[in-house]
Short mmCIF file of C-alpha atoms in Angstrom, two decimals:
data_model
loop_
_atom_site.label_atom_id
_atom_site.label_comp_id
_atom_site.label_asym_id
_atom_site.label_seq_id
_atom_site.Cartn_x
_atom_site.Cartn_y
_atom_site.Cartn_z
CA UNK A 179 -72.33 -18.75 2.84
CA UNK A 180 -74.40 -19.61 5.93
CA UNK A 181 -72.24 -22.72 6.48
CA UNK A 182 -69.07 -20.66 7.00
CA UNK A 183 -68.66 -19.64 10.62
CA UNK A 184 -66.10 -17.33 12.21
CA UNK A 185 -64.53 -16.97 15.63
CA UNK A 186 -61.27 -15.61 17.03
CA UNK A 187 -59.44 -18.44 15.26
CA UNK A 188 -60.78 -17.42 11.85
CA UNK A 189 -63.31 -18.81 9.39
CA UNK A 190 -64.29 -22.46 9.48
CA UNK A 191 -66.87 -25.04 8.48
CA UNK A 192 -68.02 -28.27 10.05
CA UNK A 193 -67.59 -31.39 7.94
CA UNK A 194 -68.69 -35.01 8.33
CA UNK A 195 -66.13 -37.79 8.14
CA UNK A 196 -67.94 -41.09 7.40
CA UNK A 197 -66.98 -43.72 10.00
CA UNK A 198 -69.24 -46.69 9.31
CA UNK A 199 -72.46 -47.11 7.34
CA UNK A 200 -74.96 -44.54 8.58
CA UNK A 201 -72.57 -42.87 11.04
CA UNK A 202 -69.94 -40.17 10.94
CA UNK A 203 -67.90 -37.78 13.06
CA UNK A 204 -67.92 -34.00 12.93
CA UNK A 205 -64.65 -32.18 12.30
CA UNK A 206 -63.89 -28.48 12.19
CA UNK A 207 -61.99 -27.32 9.09
CA UNK A 208 -60.41 -23.90 8.91
CA UNK A 209 -61.04 -22.30 5.51
CA UNK A 210 -60.11 -19.24 3.51
CA UNK A 211 -62.82 -17.58 1.49
CA UNK A 212 -62.97 -15.58 -1.70
CA UNK A 213 -65.80 -13.78 -3.45
CA UNK A 214 -69.49 -13.98 -2.60
CA UNK A 215 -71.63 -14.46 -5.70
CA UNK A 216 -75.11 -15.64 -6.60
CA UNK A 217 -73.70 -19.20 -6.50
CA UNK A 218 -72.47 -18.81 -2.91
CA UNK A 219 -69.26 -18.07 -1.06
CA UNK A 220 -66.05 -19.26 -2.71
CA UNK A 221 -63.82 -21.45 -0.52
CA UNK A 222 -60.23 -20.85 -1.66
CA UNK A 223 -58.45 -23.23 0.73
CA UNK A 224 -59.08 -25.70 3.53
CA UNK A 225 -61.36 -28.20 1.76
CA UNK A 226 -60.83 -30.99 -0.74
CA UNK A 227 -63.25 -31.84 -3.53
CA UNK A 228 -65.84 -34.27 -2.20
CA UNK A 229 -65.71 -33.05 1.40
CA UNK A 230 -69.17 -33.16 2.98
CA UNK A 231 -70.01 -29.85 4.66
CA UNK A 232 -72.70 -29.55 7.31
CA UNK A 233 -75.20 -26.96 6.12
CA UNK A 234 -77.76 -26.90 8.95
CA UNK A 235 -77.67 -27.05 12.74
CA UNK A 236 -74.15 -25.65 13.01
CA UNK A 237 -74.91 -24.13 16.44
CA UNK A 238 -75.25 -27.68 17.80
CA UNK A 239 -72.09 -29.04 16.14
CA UNK A 240 -68.72 -29.58 17.75
CA UNK A 241 -65.62 -31.58 16.80
CA UNK A 242 -65.95 -35.26 17.64
CA UNK A 243 -69.75 -35.29 17.67
CA UNK A 244 -71.22 -38.55 16.37
CA UNK A 245 -73.87 -37.96 13.70
CA UNK A 246 -76.14 -40.06 11.52
CA UNK A 247 -75.51 -39.85 7.81
CA UNK A 248 -76.30 -41.47 4.52
CA UNK A 249 -72.72 -41.01 3.28
CA UNK A 250 -70.57 -43.98 2.24
CA UNK A 251 -67.47 -44.72 4.30
CA UNK A 252 -64.09 -43.76 2.82
CA UNK A 253 -61.47 -46.42 2.26
#
């Protein structure tokens, strides 16, 4: 739940898009949410399975930011 942010445009999360080995770019993804449970906050739309959500340091994130990652690049 702490990864879901909200502003005048609605609720959103920051995700990492792998670019090359060890590097990625931050993107903002608008999301819709459902119920909050002991397992967390349900995301009902806006994300695909396998999307990598940023879960810490969101106050320093912005779209287009280059980040280090251990994610594999997508083909």
